[in-house]
XYZ file of C-alpha atoms in Angstrom:
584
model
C 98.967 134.065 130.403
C 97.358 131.072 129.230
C 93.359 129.450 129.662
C 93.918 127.807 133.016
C 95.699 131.284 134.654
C 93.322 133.443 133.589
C 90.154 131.048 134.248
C 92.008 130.685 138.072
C 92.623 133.927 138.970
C 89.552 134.865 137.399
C 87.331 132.815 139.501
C 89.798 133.010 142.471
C 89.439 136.556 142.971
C 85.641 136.310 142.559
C 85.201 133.727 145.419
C 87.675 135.282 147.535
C 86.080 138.912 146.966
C 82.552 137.266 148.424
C 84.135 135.911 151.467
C 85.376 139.193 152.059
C 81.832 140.207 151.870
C 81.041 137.962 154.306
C 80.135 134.858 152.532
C 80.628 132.017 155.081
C 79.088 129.066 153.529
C 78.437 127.864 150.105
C 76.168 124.680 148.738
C 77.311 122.712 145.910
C 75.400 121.037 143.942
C 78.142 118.378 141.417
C 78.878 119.427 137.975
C 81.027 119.691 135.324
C 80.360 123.171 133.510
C 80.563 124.764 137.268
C 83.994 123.004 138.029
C 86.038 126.513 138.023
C 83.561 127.787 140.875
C 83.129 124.714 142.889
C 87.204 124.410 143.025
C 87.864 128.097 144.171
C 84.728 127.679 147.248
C 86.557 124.196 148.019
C 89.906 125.492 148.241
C 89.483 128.585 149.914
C 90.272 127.996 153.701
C 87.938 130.725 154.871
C 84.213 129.395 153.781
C 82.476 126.185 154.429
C 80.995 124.197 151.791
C 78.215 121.580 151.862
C 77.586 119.485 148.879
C 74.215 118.392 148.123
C 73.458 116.395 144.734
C 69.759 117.086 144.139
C 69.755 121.167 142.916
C 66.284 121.396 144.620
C 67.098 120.252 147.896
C 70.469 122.336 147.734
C 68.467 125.567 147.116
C 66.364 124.681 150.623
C 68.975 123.723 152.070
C 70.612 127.332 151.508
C 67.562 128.790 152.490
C 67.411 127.100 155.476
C 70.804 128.162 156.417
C 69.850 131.462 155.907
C 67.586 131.567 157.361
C 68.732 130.819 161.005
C 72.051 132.862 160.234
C 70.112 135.506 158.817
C 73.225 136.006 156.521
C 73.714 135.490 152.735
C 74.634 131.897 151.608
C 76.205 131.333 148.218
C 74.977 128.638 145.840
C 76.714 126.889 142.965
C 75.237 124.525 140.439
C 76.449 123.314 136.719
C 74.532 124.684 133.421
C 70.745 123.493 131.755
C 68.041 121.747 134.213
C 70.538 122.006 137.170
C 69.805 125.684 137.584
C 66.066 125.223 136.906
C 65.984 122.831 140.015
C 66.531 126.224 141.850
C 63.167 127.908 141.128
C 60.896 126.744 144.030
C 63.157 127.890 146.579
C 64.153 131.129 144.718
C 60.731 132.244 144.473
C 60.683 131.346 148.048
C 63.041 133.244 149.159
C 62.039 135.775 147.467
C 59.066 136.533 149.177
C 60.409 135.600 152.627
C 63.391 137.701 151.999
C 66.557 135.637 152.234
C 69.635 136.545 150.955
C 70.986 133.871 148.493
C 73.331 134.600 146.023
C 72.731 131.953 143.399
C 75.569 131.568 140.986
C 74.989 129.181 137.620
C 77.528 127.760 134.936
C 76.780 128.100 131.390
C 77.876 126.934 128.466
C 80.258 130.180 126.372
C 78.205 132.274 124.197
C 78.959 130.091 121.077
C 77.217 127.018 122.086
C 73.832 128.513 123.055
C 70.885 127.624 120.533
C 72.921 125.170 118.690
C 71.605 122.067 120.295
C 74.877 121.878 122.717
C 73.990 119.670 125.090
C 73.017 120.861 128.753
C 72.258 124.345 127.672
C 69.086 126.281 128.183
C 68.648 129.992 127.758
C 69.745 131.158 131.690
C 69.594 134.539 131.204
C 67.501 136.470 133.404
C 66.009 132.806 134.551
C 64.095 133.323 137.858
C 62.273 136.646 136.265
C 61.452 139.147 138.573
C 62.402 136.711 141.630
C 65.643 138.379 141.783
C 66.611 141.538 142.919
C 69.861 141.980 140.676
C 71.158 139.532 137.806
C 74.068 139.775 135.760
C 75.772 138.420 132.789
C 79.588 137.755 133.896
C 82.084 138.453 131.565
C 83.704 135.767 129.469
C 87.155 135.324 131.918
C 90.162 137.359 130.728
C 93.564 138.314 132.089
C 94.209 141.854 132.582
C 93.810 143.724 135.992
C 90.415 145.597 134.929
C 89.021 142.020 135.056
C 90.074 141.279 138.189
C 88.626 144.273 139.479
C 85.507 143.796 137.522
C 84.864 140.608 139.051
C 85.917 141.516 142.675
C 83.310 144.839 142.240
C 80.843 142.074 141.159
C 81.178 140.024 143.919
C 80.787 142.375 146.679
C 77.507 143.988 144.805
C 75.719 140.316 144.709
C 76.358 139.724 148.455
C 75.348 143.766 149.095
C 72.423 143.078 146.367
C 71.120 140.874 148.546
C 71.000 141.611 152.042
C 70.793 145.260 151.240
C 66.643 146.851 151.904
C 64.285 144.112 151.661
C 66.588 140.621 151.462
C 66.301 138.512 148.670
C 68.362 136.310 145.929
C 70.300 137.944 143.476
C 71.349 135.803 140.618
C 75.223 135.958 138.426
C 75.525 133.372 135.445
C 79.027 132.252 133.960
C 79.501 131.638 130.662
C 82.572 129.219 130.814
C 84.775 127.172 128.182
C 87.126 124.465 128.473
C 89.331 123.311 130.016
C 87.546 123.735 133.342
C 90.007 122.772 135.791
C 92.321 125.389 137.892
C 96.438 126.121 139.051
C 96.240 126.033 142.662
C 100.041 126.417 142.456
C 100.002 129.704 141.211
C 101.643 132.669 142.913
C 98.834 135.219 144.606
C 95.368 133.761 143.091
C 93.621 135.172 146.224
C 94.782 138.839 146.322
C 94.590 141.371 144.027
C 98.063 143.594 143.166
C 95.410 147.167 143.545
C 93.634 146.044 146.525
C 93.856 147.568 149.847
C 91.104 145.672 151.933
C 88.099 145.619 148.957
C 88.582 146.494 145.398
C 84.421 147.469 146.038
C 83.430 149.295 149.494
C 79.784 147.836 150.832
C 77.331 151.219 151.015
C 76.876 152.246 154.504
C 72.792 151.906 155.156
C 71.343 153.809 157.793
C 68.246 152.901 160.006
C 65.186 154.436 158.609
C 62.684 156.637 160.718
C 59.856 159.034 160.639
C 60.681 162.549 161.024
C 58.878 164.587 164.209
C 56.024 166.038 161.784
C 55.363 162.496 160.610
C 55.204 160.869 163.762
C 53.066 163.524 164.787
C 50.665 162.738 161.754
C 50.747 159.180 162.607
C 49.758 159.442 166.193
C 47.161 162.392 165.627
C 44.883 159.876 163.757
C 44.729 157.764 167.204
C 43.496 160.815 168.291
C 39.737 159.585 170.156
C 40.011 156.270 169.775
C 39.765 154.150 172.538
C 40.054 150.312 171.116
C 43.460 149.406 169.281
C 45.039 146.078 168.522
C 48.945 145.980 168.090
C 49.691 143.092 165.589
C 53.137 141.454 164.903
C 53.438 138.819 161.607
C 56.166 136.797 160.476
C 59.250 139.077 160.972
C 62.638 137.736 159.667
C 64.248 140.707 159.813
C 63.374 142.476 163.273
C 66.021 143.057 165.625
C 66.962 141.301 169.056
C 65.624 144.410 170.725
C 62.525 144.536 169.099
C 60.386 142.509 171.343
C 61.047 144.276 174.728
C 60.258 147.724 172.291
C 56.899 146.892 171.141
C 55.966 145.339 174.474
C 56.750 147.616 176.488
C 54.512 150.126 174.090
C 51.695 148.108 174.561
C 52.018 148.343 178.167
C 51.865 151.838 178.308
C 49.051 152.236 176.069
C 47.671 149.621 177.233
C 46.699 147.421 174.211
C 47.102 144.123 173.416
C 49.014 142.285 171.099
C 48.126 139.377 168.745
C 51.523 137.719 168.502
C 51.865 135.228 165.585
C 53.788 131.858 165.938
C 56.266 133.631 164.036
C 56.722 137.441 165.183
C 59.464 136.558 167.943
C 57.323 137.166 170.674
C 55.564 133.990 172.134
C 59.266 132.932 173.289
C 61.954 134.886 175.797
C 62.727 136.736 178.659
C 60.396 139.794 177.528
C 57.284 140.691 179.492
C 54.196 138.477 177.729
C 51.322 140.077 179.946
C 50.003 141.887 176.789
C 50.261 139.479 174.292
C 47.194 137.563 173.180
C 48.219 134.298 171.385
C 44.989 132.463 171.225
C 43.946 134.817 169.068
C 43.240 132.340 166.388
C 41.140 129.766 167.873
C 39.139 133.298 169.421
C 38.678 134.977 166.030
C 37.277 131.764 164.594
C 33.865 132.475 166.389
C 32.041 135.233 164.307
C 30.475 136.366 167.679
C 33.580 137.108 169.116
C 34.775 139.020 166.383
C 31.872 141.008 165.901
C 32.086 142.054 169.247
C 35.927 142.696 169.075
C 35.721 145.208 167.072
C 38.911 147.549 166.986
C 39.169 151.300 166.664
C 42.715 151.205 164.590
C 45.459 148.595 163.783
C 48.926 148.731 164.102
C 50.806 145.604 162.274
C 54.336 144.922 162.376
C 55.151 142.481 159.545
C 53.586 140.052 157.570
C 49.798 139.202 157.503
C 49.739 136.669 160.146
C 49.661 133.070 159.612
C 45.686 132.936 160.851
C 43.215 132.556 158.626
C 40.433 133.726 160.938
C 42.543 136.836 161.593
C 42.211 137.514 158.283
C 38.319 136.768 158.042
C 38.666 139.265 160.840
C 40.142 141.815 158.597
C 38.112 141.543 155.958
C 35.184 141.844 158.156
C 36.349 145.145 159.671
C 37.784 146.712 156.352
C 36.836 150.390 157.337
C 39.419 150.298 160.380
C 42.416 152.450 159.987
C 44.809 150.308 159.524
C 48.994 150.802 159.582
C 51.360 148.465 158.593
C 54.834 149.511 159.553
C 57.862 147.650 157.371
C 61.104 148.183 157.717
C 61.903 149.246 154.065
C 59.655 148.654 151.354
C 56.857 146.688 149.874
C 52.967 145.735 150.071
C 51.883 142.894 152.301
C 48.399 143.293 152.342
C 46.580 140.722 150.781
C 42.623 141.891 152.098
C 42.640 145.054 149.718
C 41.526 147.021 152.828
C 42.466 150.131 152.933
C 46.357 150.846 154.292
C 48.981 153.466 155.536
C 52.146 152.090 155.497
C 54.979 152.793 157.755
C 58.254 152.629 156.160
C 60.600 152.707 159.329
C 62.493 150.357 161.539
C 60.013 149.072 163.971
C 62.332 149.040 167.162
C 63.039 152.453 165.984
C 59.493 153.433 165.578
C 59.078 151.656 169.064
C 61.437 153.587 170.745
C 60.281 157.058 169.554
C 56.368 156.490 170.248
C 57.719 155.643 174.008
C 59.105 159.294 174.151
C 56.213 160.944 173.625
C 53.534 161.919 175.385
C 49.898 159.570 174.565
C 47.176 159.120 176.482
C 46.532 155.805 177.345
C 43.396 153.506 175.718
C 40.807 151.168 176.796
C 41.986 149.066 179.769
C 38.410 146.947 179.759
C 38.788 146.479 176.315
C 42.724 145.376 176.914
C 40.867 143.184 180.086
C 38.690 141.548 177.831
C 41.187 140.374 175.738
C 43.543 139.281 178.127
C 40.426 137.105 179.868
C 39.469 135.508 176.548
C 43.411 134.333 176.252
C 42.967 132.755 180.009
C 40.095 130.524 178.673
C 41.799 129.556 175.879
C 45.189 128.802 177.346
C 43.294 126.736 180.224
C 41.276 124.718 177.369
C 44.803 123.992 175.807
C 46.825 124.003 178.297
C 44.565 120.762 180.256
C 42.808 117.795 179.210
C 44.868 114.776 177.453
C 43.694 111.995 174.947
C 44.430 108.442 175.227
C 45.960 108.928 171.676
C 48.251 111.627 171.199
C 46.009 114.536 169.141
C 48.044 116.827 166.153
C 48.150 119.656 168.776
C 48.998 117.807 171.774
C 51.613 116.492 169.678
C 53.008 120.809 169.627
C 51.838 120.852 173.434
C 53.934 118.050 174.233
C 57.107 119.255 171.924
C 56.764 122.982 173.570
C 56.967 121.566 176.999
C 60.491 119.615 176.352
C 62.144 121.993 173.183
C 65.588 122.693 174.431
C 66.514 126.329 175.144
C 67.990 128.303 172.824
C 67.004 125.952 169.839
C 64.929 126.380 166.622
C 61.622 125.062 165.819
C 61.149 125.118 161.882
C 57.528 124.567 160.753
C 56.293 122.774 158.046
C 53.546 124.490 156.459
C 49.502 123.501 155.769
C 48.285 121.972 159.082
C 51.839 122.093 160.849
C 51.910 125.679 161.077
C 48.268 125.950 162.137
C 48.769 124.026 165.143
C 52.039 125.459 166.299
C 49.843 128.744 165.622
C 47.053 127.735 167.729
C 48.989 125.526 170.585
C 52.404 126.847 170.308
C 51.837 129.208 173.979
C 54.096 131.880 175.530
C 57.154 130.718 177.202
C 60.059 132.216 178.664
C 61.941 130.106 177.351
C 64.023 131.516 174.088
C 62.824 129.683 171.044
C 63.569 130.972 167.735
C 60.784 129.782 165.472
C 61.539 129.107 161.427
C 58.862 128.580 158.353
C 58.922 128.946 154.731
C 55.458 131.395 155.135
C 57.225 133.496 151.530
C 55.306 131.378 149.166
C 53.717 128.762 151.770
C 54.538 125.412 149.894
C 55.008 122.534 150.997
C 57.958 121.420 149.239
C 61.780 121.672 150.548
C 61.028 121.991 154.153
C 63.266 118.484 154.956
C 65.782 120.166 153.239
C 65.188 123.634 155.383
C 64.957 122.371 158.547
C 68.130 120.299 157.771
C 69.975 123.448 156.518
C 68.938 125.232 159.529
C 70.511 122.833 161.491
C 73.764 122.616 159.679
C 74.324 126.543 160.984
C 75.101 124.356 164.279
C 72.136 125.093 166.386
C 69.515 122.432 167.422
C 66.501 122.424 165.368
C 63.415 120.569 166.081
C 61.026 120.631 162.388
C 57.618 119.854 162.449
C 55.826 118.603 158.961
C 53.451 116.614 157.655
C 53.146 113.457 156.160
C 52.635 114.867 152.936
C 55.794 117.240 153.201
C 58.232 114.889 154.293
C 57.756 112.549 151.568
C 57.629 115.781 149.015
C 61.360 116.252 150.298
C 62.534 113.028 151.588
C 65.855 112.946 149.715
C 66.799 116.177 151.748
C 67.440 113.445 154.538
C 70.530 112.289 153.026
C 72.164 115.694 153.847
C 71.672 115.040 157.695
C 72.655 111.600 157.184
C 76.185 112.506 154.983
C 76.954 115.725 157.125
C 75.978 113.775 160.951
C 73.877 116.957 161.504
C 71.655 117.249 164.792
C 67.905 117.168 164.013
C 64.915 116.056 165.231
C 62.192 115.932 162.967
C 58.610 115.438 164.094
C 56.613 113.847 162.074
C 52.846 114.182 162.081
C 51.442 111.436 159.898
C 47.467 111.771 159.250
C 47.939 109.373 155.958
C 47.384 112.510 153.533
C 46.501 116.222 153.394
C 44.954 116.812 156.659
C 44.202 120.454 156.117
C 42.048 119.814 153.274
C 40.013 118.134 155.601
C 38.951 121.438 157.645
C 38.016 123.153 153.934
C 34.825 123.006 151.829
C 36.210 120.354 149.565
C 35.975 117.859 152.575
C 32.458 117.879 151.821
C 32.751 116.291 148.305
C 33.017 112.595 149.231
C 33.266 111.466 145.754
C 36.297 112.974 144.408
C 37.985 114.216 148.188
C 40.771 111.436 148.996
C 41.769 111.227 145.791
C 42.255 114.423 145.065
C 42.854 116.038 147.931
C 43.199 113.699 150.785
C 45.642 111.957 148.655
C 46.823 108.893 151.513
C 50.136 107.807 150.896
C 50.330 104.540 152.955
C 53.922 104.465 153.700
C 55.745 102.907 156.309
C 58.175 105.865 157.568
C 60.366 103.670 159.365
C 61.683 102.444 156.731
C 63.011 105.870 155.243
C 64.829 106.470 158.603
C 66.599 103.154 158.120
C 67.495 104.149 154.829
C 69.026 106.953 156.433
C 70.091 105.451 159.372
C 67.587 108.047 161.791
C 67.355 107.509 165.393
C 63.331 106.559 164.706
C 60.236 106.492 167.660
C 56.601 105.905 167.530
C 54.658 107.435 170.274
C 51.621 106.678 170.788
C 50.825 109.108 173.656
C 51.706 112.910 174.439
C 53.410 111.451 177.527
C 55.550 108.953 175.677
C 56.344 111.668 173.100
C 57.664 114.077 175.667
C 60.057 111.637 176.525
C 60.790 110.159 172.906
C 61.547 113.612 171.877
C 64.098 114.243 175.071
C 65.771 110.791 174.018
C 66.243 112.293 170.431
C 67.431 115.485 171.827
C 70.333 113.107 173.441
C 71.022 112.055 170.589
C 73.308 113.132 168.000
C 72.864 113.072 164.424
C 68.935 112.511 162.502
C 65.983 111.471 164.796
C 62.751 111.196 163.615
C 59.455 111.051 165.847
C 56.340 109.551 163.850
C 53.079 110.493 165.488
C 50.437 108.838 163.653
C 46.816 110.315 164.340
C 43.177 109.957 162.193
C 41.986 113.149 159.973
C 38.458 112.845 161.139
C 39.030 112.662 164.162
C 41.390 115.585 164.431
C 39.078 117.848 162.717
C 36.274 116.591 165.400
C 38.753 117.334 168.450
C 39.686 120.603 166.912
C 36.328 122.010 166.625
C 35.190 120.710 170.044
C 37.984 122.852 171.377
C 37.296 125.945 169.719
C 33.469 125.509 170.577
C 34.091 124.617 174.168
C 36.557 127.940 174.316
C 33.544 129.981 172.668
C 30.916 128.477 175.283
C 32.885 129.320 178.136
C 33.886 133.206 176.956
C 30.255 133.602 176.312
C 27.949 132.172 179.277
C 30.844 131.782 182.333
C 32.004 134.779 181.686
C 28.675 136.559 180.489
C 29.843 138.228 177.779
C 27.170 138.864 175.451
């Protein structure tokens, strides 16, 4: 058997052994080392492959993708710099807990630290923001290779969708000649194979035993005033939002829904859920007087940042934070009991039993602060379209059953804060792992690519960070609407301390850019609108849903003057909570 058989059926029965995984799509990123990989993904019939040049915009864009799948996507990418272009979304994904399976070229054992060109040391190069790496094997011919790289396949794809997602990294040390016999006899099978050559582990649900739920719910014993709070949760079930609503109906306690948790959009019952809680948590007053008995999260910390002054504030309140495997998302410190069950499990079997209900005026007080708030930004309309008008106005037109993916910094604050209940089913997307702002372009246009309509939301500052992750929409025709709120710079920076450092502030952190916009969706031949109203935007954004292929909706507002509207909102919500409804 000479170089090219071995090297084909080598890599052949690798690729084929991760579709049988269920690998469905794989980004490519051009290369030479990686040419034995990129071959096998392109020829196999049963996988879908998306080339993307730039590495970094690849990686989001396979984050993306797995995102809205929630499935594993594969990525391939030549030796040296190429795989080092991978780290911001691999730490990413990481902490959001998306299954990539990230698979890097390298240069054979004999050219590493020899000055070879295109070789860095890859080994074990995203650190601990992997959950599995391996070495492969240099290729050989006999049948325990084939099995060893079959049994390899199927662990990376079970690596990392197995517990708590993540990516899981395999390097290939590879020497020439890099090009593979398609004409070859069987390259996609096996001779010992039944179905697998390596059976995926069977993972069961977890849950609480009785006595443990018992412990859990006799520390609620007495206590009247509880707050049910669901995070960011990429990895709750289609089931889980009827579960935990329909608990907080029967105990009667509401819940703070973030952007994010699955809840603010659907068919599900809403009359519980509290998702002003942002804009009512930013008044000290109000959460003095809010003060809860115990809290039960589900997820992440939520995207709020006066949720979490909230925390902080109350850091003696029993506090449980149920996950559905493992880990420690709790960023205040306070002090924690975490649940380490399924939450529509956990859901179900709190239903069954037998718990007196709490508070209803404390559940009535809530719910009456979320009128006021709704009302304050539900009504009222600028001559010139605001930042959250701009998320009022997208809500009202989304299409059903699409995706809105978030940009992060202000972008995700206002879909927090003006983002309202609907019954109409909107999955919502961010990349809240490591909260940057680079790659989103990239992620929104990978979401997309899984074939359902995505709407992302970014700033100024984002969209330039990642504008070369527009060519992917352009090259592929992919339906996306991005809207684009342009403030000329970092608008969030503007609501923190460092705002009040006129010296040094736009240059450092205001940072304008002064670009014309237009011109990048010419470049890339977008669909391209300029609204200068919420009206006109509501229809500008239907147009672009019309549309096929990139769209991109510029709303340009002031900084100033969106910090001013925002905190005349929140005060005028505060005013009215405290004197119309006299509660002091």
């Amino acid at each position: 058997m000479n170089h090219t058989e071995i090297l084909t059926r080598y890599t052949a029965n690798f690729v084929d052994e991760m579709i049988q995984n269920g690998i469905q799509h794989v980004v490519i990123s051009p290369g030479s080392r990686s040419t034995p990989l990129s071959l096998a993904f392109a020829e196999h019939e049963h996988i879908k492959e998306w080339v993307v040049i730039d590495e970094r915009s690849a990686a989001f864009f396979a984050l993306g993708l797995a995102k809205q799948m929630k499935a594993a996507v594969a990525l391939v990418c030549t030796s040296g710099t190429a795989a080092a272009n991978y780290y911001p979304a691999v730490v990413e994904a990481y902490y959001s807990r998306v299954p990539l399976v990230i698979l890097t070229a390298d240069r054979p054992h004999e050219l590493r630290d020899v000055g070879a060109p295109q070789t860095i040391d890859q080994l074990h190069l995203f650190g601990n923001y992997v959950k599995w790496f391996q070495e492969m094997a240099i290729p050989e011919g006999d049948d325990g290779m084939l099995r060893y790289v079959r049994q390899k396949a199927a662990r990376a794809v079970y690596m990392a969708c197995e517990g708590n997602r993540g990516p899981v990294h395999l390097n290939f040390p590879l020497r020439e000649p890099l090009t593979l016999d398609f004409s070859l006899e069987g390259i996609w099978k096996y001779k010992g194979m039944v179905e697998h050559s390596a059976r995926i582990p069977l993972d069961g649900k977890k849950r609480l035993t009785e006595e443990q739920l018992e412990a859990f719910l006799s520390q609620l014993t007495n206590k009247k005033k509880g707050l049910i709070v669901c995070g960011p949760q990429a990895d709750a079930d289609e089931q889980f939002p009827e579960q935990v609503v329909a608990l907080a109906e029967k105990w009667q306690l509401p819940i703070l829904a973030d952007p994010l948790s699955g809840l603010r959009s659907g068919p599900h019952r809403k009359v519980n859920i509290i998702e002003t809680y942002d804009a009512l948590l930013k008044n000290k007053a109000i959460r003095d007087r809010m003060k809860p008995d115990f809290i039960i999260r589900f997820g992440a910390m939520p995207v709020s940042k006066a949720y979490l002054f909230f925390i902080k504030e109350n850091a003696t309140i029993p506090q449980f934070v149920v996950e559905n495997h493992s880990g420690y998302r709790e960023p205040t410190g306070n002090v924690t009991e975490f649940i380490f069950a399924d939450p529509t499990t956990l859901c179900e079997e709190l239903l069954a039993v037998d718990q007196p209900a709490f508070s209803e005026e404390w559940l009535h007080d809530w719910k009456a602060m979320n009128k006021v708030a709704r009302n304050h930004f539900l009504f009222g309309m600028e001559e010139k379209i605001t930042e959250g008008e701009a998320i009022r106005g997208l809500r009202e037109v989304i299409p059903e059953g699409s995706t809105l993916y978030v940009g992060n910094s202000m972008a995700v604050r206002d879909v927090d804060t003006f983002f309202l209940t609907d019954d109409k089913p909107i999955s919502v997307l961010a990349n809240r792992g490591a909260n940057g702002i680079d790659g989103m372009v990239s992620s929104g246009v990978g979401a997309a690519a899984a074939g359902k309509r995505v709407t992302l939301v970014l700033g100024d500052l984002s969209f330039f960070h990642d504008m070369n992750g527009l060519h992917a929409a352009k090259h592929y025709g992919i339906d996306i609407t991005i809207l684009l709120i342009n403030n000329n710079g970092g608008g969030i920076f503007s609501f923190l301390p460092q705002a009040e450092d006129p010296k040094h502030f736009e240059a450092l952190f205001g940072t304008p850019l002064h670009l014309d916009f237009r011109k990048a969706a010419e470049l890339y031949e977008a669909n391209y609108f300029a609204p200068e109203t919420e009206e006109e935007l509501k229809e500008d954004l239907q147009v672009s849903y019309e549309k096929k292929g990139l769209s991109i909706v510029e709303v340009k507002t002031d900084r100033e003057e969106n910090v001013k509207w925002h905190h005349e909102k929140w005060q005028a919500i505060a005013d009215e909570i405290f004197f119309k409804n006299r509660m002091v």
